[in-house]
Amino acid sequence: MMQSQRHLLVESLPCSCIVIIVTVVVAQVLVGVSSVAVPSSNCYALDNSSRIVDFSSWIGHFFEYEGKDTDVVIRFCKDVETRSQTGYVDFGQFNNFNHFVAGSGGVDFVQGYYNGDLLNCEQSYDKLGRTAQVNIICGSCSNGQCKGELGCICNVTQESSCSIFVELAIPCEKPGPRAFEGFTVGFHPRSWEIVYNGMTQLGYEKSHHEFSFATEQTQVTLYMTAIASLSTLVRKPMIQILPEKGLKVTLSGSGATGSPPTTLTPTLLNVEWTCQEARDTPYEVNVTIPIEGYEPIQFFLTKICEHRQDQKGDSTRGWAIFGIISCIFIVTSTLFCVGGFIYKTRMERLHGIDALPGMTYLTACLETASGVGNGYSRPEENASGYASEASWEQPSATAQGTRKQSTRNYGSI
């Protein structure tokens, strides 16, 4: 009965109210989603279920193992060294999160310490000097050696003078959210400034003014990649704008439709935003990408709006008006030329190129530009021209007599 009443109540609501309710629900879902952000330090690892285990609170914690001749000291996520009567020997530093990975068997995590002392180890593996591998066990040592609550070193094995293996037992931290390993988002097909290995990078895990985009940048293109075998788990992204009014945002591209991204064929997510209202503080655009079976990918893009920007439709409308005017001009000019040609052919009895409208004016302009009939001539040239013209019209008697005399004397001795 109650379900039927609720059904009737929903049907009686207008469409506008239903749209508002759906929008509010989606906004609440987006706000409640927790993003998988990268920890503040590089002292973390992903366990075998892809969950983040953050050991930042353990950085620098001191562990010491007392041997017969040499003691081994670990400063967690910092370095490993041996101490003896001859001095200290460095067996490597921890400086990269790629050297902190999940283990196998009875080992939960494995840490790598590299670039230790080079003395007598110049030809070591990859020329990294002395190295140490720390196998971390979440709990206590199998031999029950640990007595305190903060753990201890269970065993030390020296493989050579340049490499040692340390077994460390500590109470591990509680696993965090599950990351979608292999997923990246960046401003280039082979970069990952925003999301790396399924974790949102610092600067985009929340709104940061120093990471804001300028007012003049109306479009941002993002490239998404994922492992091919898991790419079908990526869903269509959603956005939420804070505040809701003042910034118009539209998504386009293959990434906006939910196409599966791969490392060989990244998908594009074009974020087009236009400032409709100026604001002192940046606008926040919360982008959420659902992943089936994993925590969603979430990151923030901020936009500065120092002034209002023209709508894209206004510029498009202006070009449309210009195109229409150009078409009208071309059609009108064509009709004028055809009509003038027909008129001169039938009424003025002109043919060929002379019948084209405007050819009379064009010919006059060309003659004026070429200087025909308007050039400067010297007086003697004009006088000779007149004399030659007069002699051509009516030969003088002197000239006739001269020709006759020359005829008579031609060939005489």
Short mmCIF file of C-alpha atoms in Angstrom, two decimals:
data_model
loop_
_atom_site.label_atom_id
_atom_site.label_comp_id
_atom_site.label_asym_id
_atom_site.label_seq_id
_atom_site.Cartn_x
_atom_site.Cartn_y
_atom_site.Cartn_z
CA MET A 1 0.00 0.00 0.00
CA MET A 2 2.77 2.41 0.94
CA GLN A 3 4.70 1.58 -2.21
CA SER A 4 1.67 2.24 -4.41
CA GLN A 5 1.11 5.60 -2.68
CA ARG A 6 4.75 6.54 -3.24
CA HIS A 7 4.44 5.51 -6.87
CA LEU A 8 1.36 7.69 -7.31
CA LEU A 9 3.13 10.57 -5.55
CA VAL A 10 6.10 10.38 -7.92
CA GLU A 11 3.79 10.28 -10.96
CA SER A 12 1.93 13.35 -9.71
CA LEU A 13 5.13 15.42 -9.44
CA PRO A 14 5.93 17.69 -12.40
CA CYS A 15 8.97 16.94 -14.54
CA SER A 16 10.88 19.98 -13.26
CA CYS A 17 10.62 18.76 -9.67
CA ILE A 18 11.85 15.29 -10.63
CA VAL A 19 14.86 16.80 -12.40
CA ILE A 20 15.69 18.90 -9.33
CA ILE A 21 15.43 15.88 -7.03
CA VAL A 22 17.69 13.79 -9.28
CA THR A 23 20.23 16.63 -9.45
CA VAL A 24 20.31 16.96 -5.66
CA VAL A 25 20.77 13.21 -5.21
CA VAL A 26 23.63 13.12 -7.71
CA ALA A 27 25.27 16.11 -6.00
CA GLN A 28 25.02 14.39 -2.62
CA VAL A 29 26.55 11.23 -4.06
CA LEU A 30 29.44 13.19 -5.57
CA VAL A 31 30.08 15.04 -2.33
CA GLY A 32 30.07 11.81 -0.33
CA VAL A 33 32.58 10.09 -2.65
CA SER A 34 36.06 9.86 -1.13
CA SER A 35 38.87 10.22 -3.64
CA VAL A 36 41.90 7.93 -3.63
CA ALA A 37 44.57 10.57 -3.09
CA VAL A 38 48.27 9.86 -3.00
CA PRO A 39 49.69 10.00 0.57
CA SER A 40 51.66 13.05 1.64
CA SER A 41 54.96 11.08 1.66
CA ASN A 42 56.52 8.35 -0.45
CA CYS A 43 56.50 5.93 2.48
CA TYR A 44 53.47 3.91 1.39
CA ALA A 45 52.66 0.78 -0.56
CA LEU A 46 49.79 -1.01 -2.26
CA ASP A 47 49.01 -4.42 -0.81
CA ASN A 48 48.04 -7.47 -2.85
CA SER A 49 44.41 -6.28 -2.98
CA SER A 50 45.45 -2.84 -4.38
CA ARG A 51 44.63 -1.06 -1.12
CA ILE A 52 46.82 1.80 0.09
CA VAL A 53 48.82 1.18 3.26
CA ASP A 54 50.31 4.45 4.48
CA PHE A 55 53.45 4.19 6.66
CA SER A 56 54.08 7.95 6.86
CA SER A 57 53.87 7.87 10.67
CA TRP A 58 56.74 5.35 10.71
CA ILE A 59 59.24 7.52 8.84
CA GLY A 60 62.56 7.65 10.66
CA HIS A 61 61.60 5.05 13.27
CA PHE A 62 64.75 3.41 14.65
CA PHE A 63 65.28 -0.38 14.63
CA GLU A 64 68.55 -2.02 15.72
CA TYR A 65 69.78 -5.58 15.46
CA GLU A 66 72.78 -6.60 17.59
CA GLY A 67 75.01 -9.12 15.86
CA LYS A 68 78.22 -10.80 16.94
CA ASP A 69 80.62 -8.40 15.22
CA THR A 70 78.32 -5.96 13.43
CA ASP A 71 75.06 -4.26 14.33
CA VAL A 72 72.41 -3.42 11.74
CA VAL A 73 70.35 -0.25 12.08
CA ILE A 74 67.24 0.67 10.10
CA ARG A 75 65.73 4.11 10.02
CA PHE A 76 62.38 3.31 8.48
CA CYS A 77 61.92 4.79 4.98
CA LYS A 78 65.28 6.55 5.32
CA ASP A 79 68.37 4.32 5.27
CA VAL A 80 70.05 1.09 6.39
CA GLU A 81 73.57 0.91 7.81
CA THR A 82 75.90 -1.40 9.70
CA ARG A 83 77.88 -0.33 12.74
CA SER A 84 81.05 -1.90 14.08
CA GLN A 85 84.37 -1.04 15.66
CA THR A 86 85.70 0.04 12.25
CA GLY A 87 82.89 2.54 11.71
CA TYR A 88 79.58 2.93 9.93
CA VAL A 89 78.84 1.49 6.49
CA ASP A 90 75.87 2.78 4.50
CA PHE A 91 73.78 0.07 2.82
CA GLY A 92 71.44 2.38 0.90
CA GLN A 93 68.77 5.03 1.16
CA PHE A 94 65.04 4.90 0.53
CA ASN A 95 64.01 7.58 -1.96
CA ASN A 96 61.39 6.18 -4.30
CA PHE A 97 57.92 4.73 -3.68
CA ASN A 98 58.57 2.18 -6.44
CA HIS A 99 60.96 0.53 -3.96
CA PHE A 100 58.09 -0.20 -1.57
CA VAL A 101 55.89 -2.99 -2.98
CA ALA A 102 53.70 -5.85 -1.83
CA GLY A 103 55.39 -9.11 -0.91
CA SER A 104 54.48 -12.75 -1.28
CA GLY A 105 54.35 -15.82 0.92
CA GLY A 106 54.97 -14.92 4.54
CA VAL A 107 56.25 -11.43 3.62
CA ASP A 108 53.67 -8.65 3.42
CA PHE A 109 55.82 -5.85 1.97
CA VAL A 110 59.30 -5.45 0.52
CA GLN A 111 61.44 -2.31 0.74
CA GLY A 112 64.52 -1.60 -1.35
CA TYR A 113 67.40 0.61 -0.19
CA TYR A 114 69.95 1.56 -2.83
CA ASN A 115 72.99 3.78 -3.54
CA GLY A 116 74.99 2.87 -0.45
CA ASP A 117 78.76 3.08 -0.02
CA LEU A 118 80.71 2.21 -3.18
CA LEU A 119 83.96 1.06 -1.56
CA ASN A 120 84.79 -2.40 -2.96
CA CYS A 121 81.28 -2.48 -4.50
CA GLU A 122 81.90 -0.48 -7.68
CA GLN A 123 80.82 -3.40 -9.86
CA SER A 124 77.64 -4.20 -7.93
CA TYR A 125 74.22 -4.73 -9.52
CA ASP A 126 73.41 -1.73 -11.77
CA LYS A 127 76.34 0.02 -10.08
CA LEU A 128 74.07 1.07 -7.21
CA GLY A 129 76.69 0.47 -4.55
CA ARG A 130 75.71 -1.34 -1.38
CA THR A 131 72.05 -2.33 -1.21
CA ALA A 132 69.66 -3.69 1.40
CA GLN A 133 66.30 -5.44 1.11
CA VAL A 134 63.90 -5.21 4.04
CA ASN A 135 61.16 -7.83 4.17
CA ILE A 136 58.31 -6.51 6.33
CA ILE A 137 56.05 -8.86 8.27
CA CYS A 138 52.80 -7.43 9.64
CA GLY A 139 52.77 -8.83 13.15
CA SER A 140 55.54 -10.46 15.14
CA CYS A 141 58.58 -12.57 14.37
CA SER A 142 58.11 -16.27 13.91
CA ASN A 143 60.76 -16.94 16.59
CA GLY A 144 59.01 -14.63 19.07
CA GLN A 145 62.02 -12.37 19.36
CA CYS A 146 60.07 -9.07 19.43
CA LYS A 147 59.11 -7.98 22.92
CA GLY A 148 57.90 -4.41 22.37
CA GLU A 149 54.80 -3.13 20.59
CA LEU A 150 56.69 -1.17 17.89
CA GLY A 151 58.30 -4.23 16.31
CA CYS A 152 61.88 -5.29 15.83
CA ILE A 153 64.39 -6.84 13.43
CA CYS A 154 63.90 -10.59 13.39
CA ASN A 155 66.87 -11.71 11.33
CA VAL A 156 69.71 -10.36 9.16
CA THR A 157 71.28 -12.29 6.29
CA GLN A 158 74.39 -10.93 4.57
CA GLU A 159 74.42 -12.23 1.03
CA SER A 160 77.73 -10.53 0.28
CA SER A 161 79.80 -7.60 1.42
CA CYS A 162 77.64 -5.41 -0.83
CA SER A 163 74.12 -6.74 -0.07
CA ILE A 164 72.13 -7.72 3.02
CA PHE A 165 68.60 -8.99 3.69
CA VAL A 166 66.73 -7.83 6.78
CA GLU A 167 63.52 -9.31 8.18
CA LEU A 168 61.48 -6.69 10.06
CA ALA A 169 58.26 -7.28 12.00
CA ILE A 170 55.99 -4.32 12.78
CA PRO A 171 52.28 -3.72 13.43
CA CYS A 172 51.17 -2.54 10.00
CA GLU A 173 48.73 0.26 9.41
CA LYS A 174 45.11 -0.37 8.50
CA PRO A 175 44.62 -0.62 4.71
CA GLY A 176 42.96 2.37 3.07
CA PRO A 177 40.83 2.71 -0.06
CA ARG A 178 41.34 0.46 -3.05
CA ALA A 179 43.21 2.09 -5.92
CA PHE A 180 42.64 1.32 -9.59
CA GLU A 181 46.23 0.43 -10.47
CA GLY A 182 47.53 1.42 -13.90
CA PHE A 183 45.05 4.26 -14.43
CA THR A 184 46.53 7.67 -15.30
CA VAL A 185 45.20 11.13 -16.18
CA GLY A 186 47.48 13.84 -17.55
CA PHE A 187 47.87 16.70 -19.99
CA HIS A 188 49.80 14.49 -22.43
CA PRO A 189 49.23 10.90 -23.62
CA ARG A 190 52.36 9.79 -21.72
CA SER A 191 52.11 11.98 -18.63
CA TRP A 192 50.23 11.67 -15.33
CA GLU A 193 50.19 15.05 -13.60
CA ILE A 194 46.65 14.58 -12.24
CA VAL A 195 46.26 10.84 -11.56
CA TYR A 196 49.01 8.21 -11.38
CA ASN A 197 48.46 4.51 -10.72
CA GLY A 198 44.85 5.21 -9.71
CA MET A 199 45.77 7.85 -7.10
CA THR A 200 45.07 11.57 -7.40
CA GLN A 201 48.32 13.53 -7.21
CA LEU A 202 49.04 16.43 -4.88
CA GLY A 203 47.59 19.66 -6.20
CA TYR A 204 44.46 18.08 -7.65
CA GLU A 205 43.14 16.11 -4.67
CA LYS A 206 41.37 19.32 -3.58
CA SER A 207 41.04 22.92 -4.69
CA HIS A 208 44.37 24.78 -4.88
CA HIS A 209 44.58 28.39 -6.04
CA GLU A 210 48.15 27.97 -7.34
CA PHE A 211 46.98 25.15 -9.65
CA SER A 212 44.16 27.23 -11.19
CA PHE A 213 43.77 27.78 -14.91
CA ALA A 214 43.74 31.32 -16.31
CA THR A 215 40.66 33.10 -17.58
CA GLU A 216 41.90 33.06 -21.18
CA GLN A 217 42.19 29.26 -21.22
CA THR A 218 38.73 28.17 -22.31
CA GLN A 219 39.58 24.51 -22.95
CA VAL A 220 41.64 21.83 -21.20
CA THR A 221 42.36 18.45 -22.81
CA LEU A 222 43.00 15.49 -20.53
CA TYR A 223 44.35 12.09 -21.60
CA MET A 224 43.31 8.93 -19.77
CA THR A 225 45.06 5.55 -19.94
CA ALA A 226 44.46 2.21 -18.22
CA ILE A 227 45.58 -1.40 -18.39
CA ALA A 228 43.88 -3.00 -21.38
CA SER A 229 42.52 -5.94 -19.41
CA LEU A 230 40.79 -3.57 -16.93
CA SER A 231 39.85 -0.71 -19.28
CA THR A 232 36.22 -1.86 -19.60
CA LEU A 233 35.68 -1.05 -15.91
CA VAL A 234 35.97 2.70 -16.57
CA ARG A 235 32.62 4.47 -16.67
CA LYS A 236 31.37 7.83 -17.93
CA PRO A 237 32.75 10.78 -15.91
CA MET A 238 30.54 13.18 -13.94
CA ILE A 239 31.19 16.76 -12.87
CA GLN A 240 30.04 19.07 -10.11
CA ILE A 241 30.66 22.84 -10.20
CA LEU A 242 31.09 24.94 -7.08
CA PRO A 243 29.41 27.39 -7.02
CA GLU A 244 26.80 26.04 -9.39
CA LYS A 245 26.20 29.33 -11.23
CA GLY A 246 28.73 31.52 -12.98
CA LEU A 247 30.80 28.93 -14.89
CA LYS A 248 29.52 26.94 -17.85
CA VAL A 249 31.30 23.58 -18.24
CA THR A 250 30.80 20.98 -20.96
CA LEU A 251 32.59 17.67 -21.50
CA SER A 252 33.37 16.19 -24.90
CA GLY A 253 35.66 13.65 -26.48
CA SER A 254 35.92 9.88 -26.33
CA GLY A 255 36.54 9.98 -22.59
CA ALA A 256 33.26 11.83 -21.96
CA THR A 257 31.26 8.96 -23.48
CA GLY A 258 32.88 6.28 -21.33
CA SER A 259 35.05 4.69 -24.02
CA PRO A 260 37.60 2.22 -22.57
CA PRO A 261 41.07 3.82 -22.41
CA THR A 262 44.28 1.84 -22.93
CA THR A 263 47.96 2.68 -22.85
CA LEU A 264 48.18 2.42 -26.64
CA THR A 265 44.95 4.31 -27.37
CA PRO A 266 44.32 6.95 -24.68
CA THR A 267 40.89 8.54 -24.51
CA LEU A 268 40.46 12.32 -24.61
CA LEU A 269 38.39 14.30 -22.14
CA ASN A 270 37.89 17.87 -23.35
CA VAL A 271 36.79 20.26 -20.61
CA GLU A 272 35.35 23.42 -22.15
CA TRP A 273 34.51 26.15 -19.65
CA THR A 274 33.29 29.71 -20.09
CA CYS A 275 33.14 32.41 -17.44
CA GLN A 276 29.64 33.83 -17.22
CA GLU A 277 30.25 35.78 -14.01
CA ALA A 278 33.47 37.29 -12.67
CA ARG A 279 34.58 36.07 -9.25
CA ASP A 280 37.40 36.83 -6.80
CA THR A 281 37.99 33.18 -5.87
CA PRO A 282 38.39 30.37 -8.44
CA TYR A 283 35.56 28.10 -9.50
CA GLU A 284 35.90 24.44 -8.55
CA VAL A 285 35.11 21.63 -10.99
CA ASN A 286 34.93 18.25 -9.28
CA VAL A 287 35.50 15.49 -11.85
CA THR A 288 34.49 11.97 -10.76
CA ILE A 289 35.21 8.89 -12.87
CA PRO A 290 33.41 5.78 -11.56
CA ILE A 291 35.36 2.51 -11.69
CA GLU A 292 33.45 -0.75 -11.36
CA GLY A 293 34.67 -2.66 -8.31
CA TYR A 294 37.09 0.08 -7.20
CA GLU A 295 37.01 3.42 -5.51
CA PRO A 296 36.12 6.17 -8.03
CA ILE A 297 38.77 8.46 -9.46
CA GLN A 298 38.18 12.00 -8.27
CA PHE A 299 40.14 15.19 -8.87
CA PHE A 300 39.56 18.94 -8.82
CA LEU A 301 40.16 21.50 -11.57
CA THR A 302 40.00 25.20 -10.67
CA LYS A 303 39.28 28.08 -13.02
CA ILE A 304 39.93 31.79 -12.45
CA CYS A 305 37.29 34.15 -13.86
CA GLU A 306 38.57 37.72 -13.82
CA HIS A 307 35.96 38.89 -16.33
CA ARG A 308 32.99 37.60 -18.26
CA GLN A 309 33.73 35.76 -21.48
CA ASP A 310 31.72 35.84 -24.69
CA GLN A 311 29.69 32.79 -25.42
CA LYS A 312 30.94 30.43 -28.08
CA GLY A 313 27.57 30.71 -29.81
CA ASP A 314 28.01 34.47 -30.28
CA SER A 315 31.18 34.05 -32.32
CA THR A 316 29.58 31.22 -34.30
CA ARG A 317 26.56 33.40 -35.01
CA GLY A 318 28.85 36.20 -36.22
CA TRP A 319 30.60 33.91 -38.67
CA ALA A 320 27.23 32.64 -39.89
CA ILE A 321 26.06 36.20 -40.60
CA PHE A 322 29.29 36.94 -42.44
CA GLY A 323 28.85 33.81 -44.56
CA ILE A 324 25.26 34.71 -45.46
CA ILE A 325 26.26 38.24 -46.50
CA SER A 326 29.13 36.85 -48.60
CA CYS A 327 26.78 34.43 -50.37
CA ILE A 328 24.28 37.22 -51.13
CA PHE A 329 27.07 39.39 -52.56
CA ILE A 330 28.40 36.59 -54.77
CA VAL A 331 24.93 35.73 -56.13
CA THR A 332 24.10 39.39 -56.79
CA SER A 333 27.40 39.98 -58.59
CA THR A 334 26.88 36.90 -60.75
CA LEU A 335 23.35 37.99 -61.78
CA PHE A 336 24.59 41.49 -62.57
CA CYS A 337 27.40 40.19 -64.79
CA VAL A 338 25.14 37.77 -66.66
CA GLY A 339 22.43 40.39 -67.19
CA GLY A 340 24.91 43.00 -68.41
CA PHE A 341 26.51 40.54 -70.81
CA ILE A 342 23.13 39.62 -72.35
CA TYR A 343 22.14 43.29 -72.64
CA LYS A 344 25.34 44.34 -74.41
CA THR A 345 25.28 41.33 -76.71
CA ARG A 346 21.73 41.95 -77.94
CA MET A 347 21.27 45.73 -77.65
CA GLU A 348 24.77 47.16 -78.28
CA ARG A 349 25.86 44.41 -80.67
CA LEU A 350 29.09 43.71 -78.75
CA HIS A 351 30.71 40.32 -78.69
CA GLY A 352 33.32 38.44 -76.71
CA ILE A 353 35.13 40.09 -73.85
CA ASP A 354 33.94 43.53 -74.91
CA ALA A 355 30.39 42.56 -73.93
CA LEU A 356 31.31 42.05 -70.28
CA PRO A 357 29.99 44.77 -67.96
CA GLY A 358 32.66 47.24 -66.89
CA MET A 359 35.15 46.37 -69.62
CA THR A 360 35.01 49.96 -70.98
CA TYR A 361 36.01 51.39 -67.62
CA LEU A 362 38.60 48.68 -67.07
CA THR A 363 40.21 49.37 -70.48
CA ALA A 364 40.34 53.11 -69.75
CA CYS A 365 41.95 52.49 -66.37
CA LEU A 366 44.57 50.20 -67.91
CA GLU A 367 45.41 52.75 -70.62
CA THR A 368 45.74 55.47 -68.00
CA ALA A 369 47.96 53.30 -65.86
CA SER A 370 50.21 52.34 -68.81
CA GLY A 371 50.61 56.02 -69.89
CA VAL A 372 49.53 55.63 -73.53
CA GLY A 373 48.85 59.12 -75.10
CA ASN A 374 49.84 61.04 -72.00
CA GLY A 375 53.65 60.74 -72.12
CA TYR A 376 55.96 63.81 -72.27
CA SER A 377 57.74 64.51 -75.56
CA ARG A 378 60.37 67.10 -76.53
CA PRO A 379 59.50 70.03 -78.89
CA GLU A 380 61.84 68.90 -81.63
CA GLU A 381 60.20 65.47 -81.57
CA ASN A 382 56.81 67.16 -81.97
CA ALA A 383 58.10 69.36 -84.83
CA SER A 384 59.58 66.42 -86.66
CA GLY A 385 56.36 64.60 -86.21
CA TYR A 386 54.40 67.47 -87.74
CA ALA A 387 56.83 67.78 -90.66
CA SER A 388 56.70 64.12 -91.43
CA GLU A 389 52.93 64.19 -91.24
CA ALA A 390 52.80 67.17 -93.70
CA SER A 391 55.21 65.52 -96.10
CA TRP A 392 53.14 62.41 -96.00
CA GLU A 393 49.97 64.25 -96.80
CA GLN A 394 51.35 66.49 -99.62
CA PRO A 395 54.93 66.20 -100.80
CA SER A 396 56.64 69.55 -101.44
CA ALA A 397 58.01 70.65 -104.81
CA THR A 398 61.56 70.79 -103.48
CA ALA A 399 61.35 67.23 -102.36
CA GLN A 400 59.99 66.18 -105.75
CA GLY A 401 62.75 68.00 -107.55
CA THR A 402 65.34 66.46 -105.39
CA ARG A 403 64.03 63.01 -106.12
CA LYS A 404 64.06 63.71 -109.83
CA GLN A 405 67.59 65.15 -109.77
CA SER A 406 68.84 62.22 -107.81
CA THR A 407 67.18 59.97 -110.34
CA ARG A 408 68.88 61.70 -113.18
CA ASN A 409 72.33 61.69 -111.59
CA TYR A 410 72.14 58.08 -110.31
CA GLY A 411 74.80 56.04 -112.03
CA SER A 412 76.38 58.99 -113.98
CA ILE A 413 80.13 59.30 -114.27
#
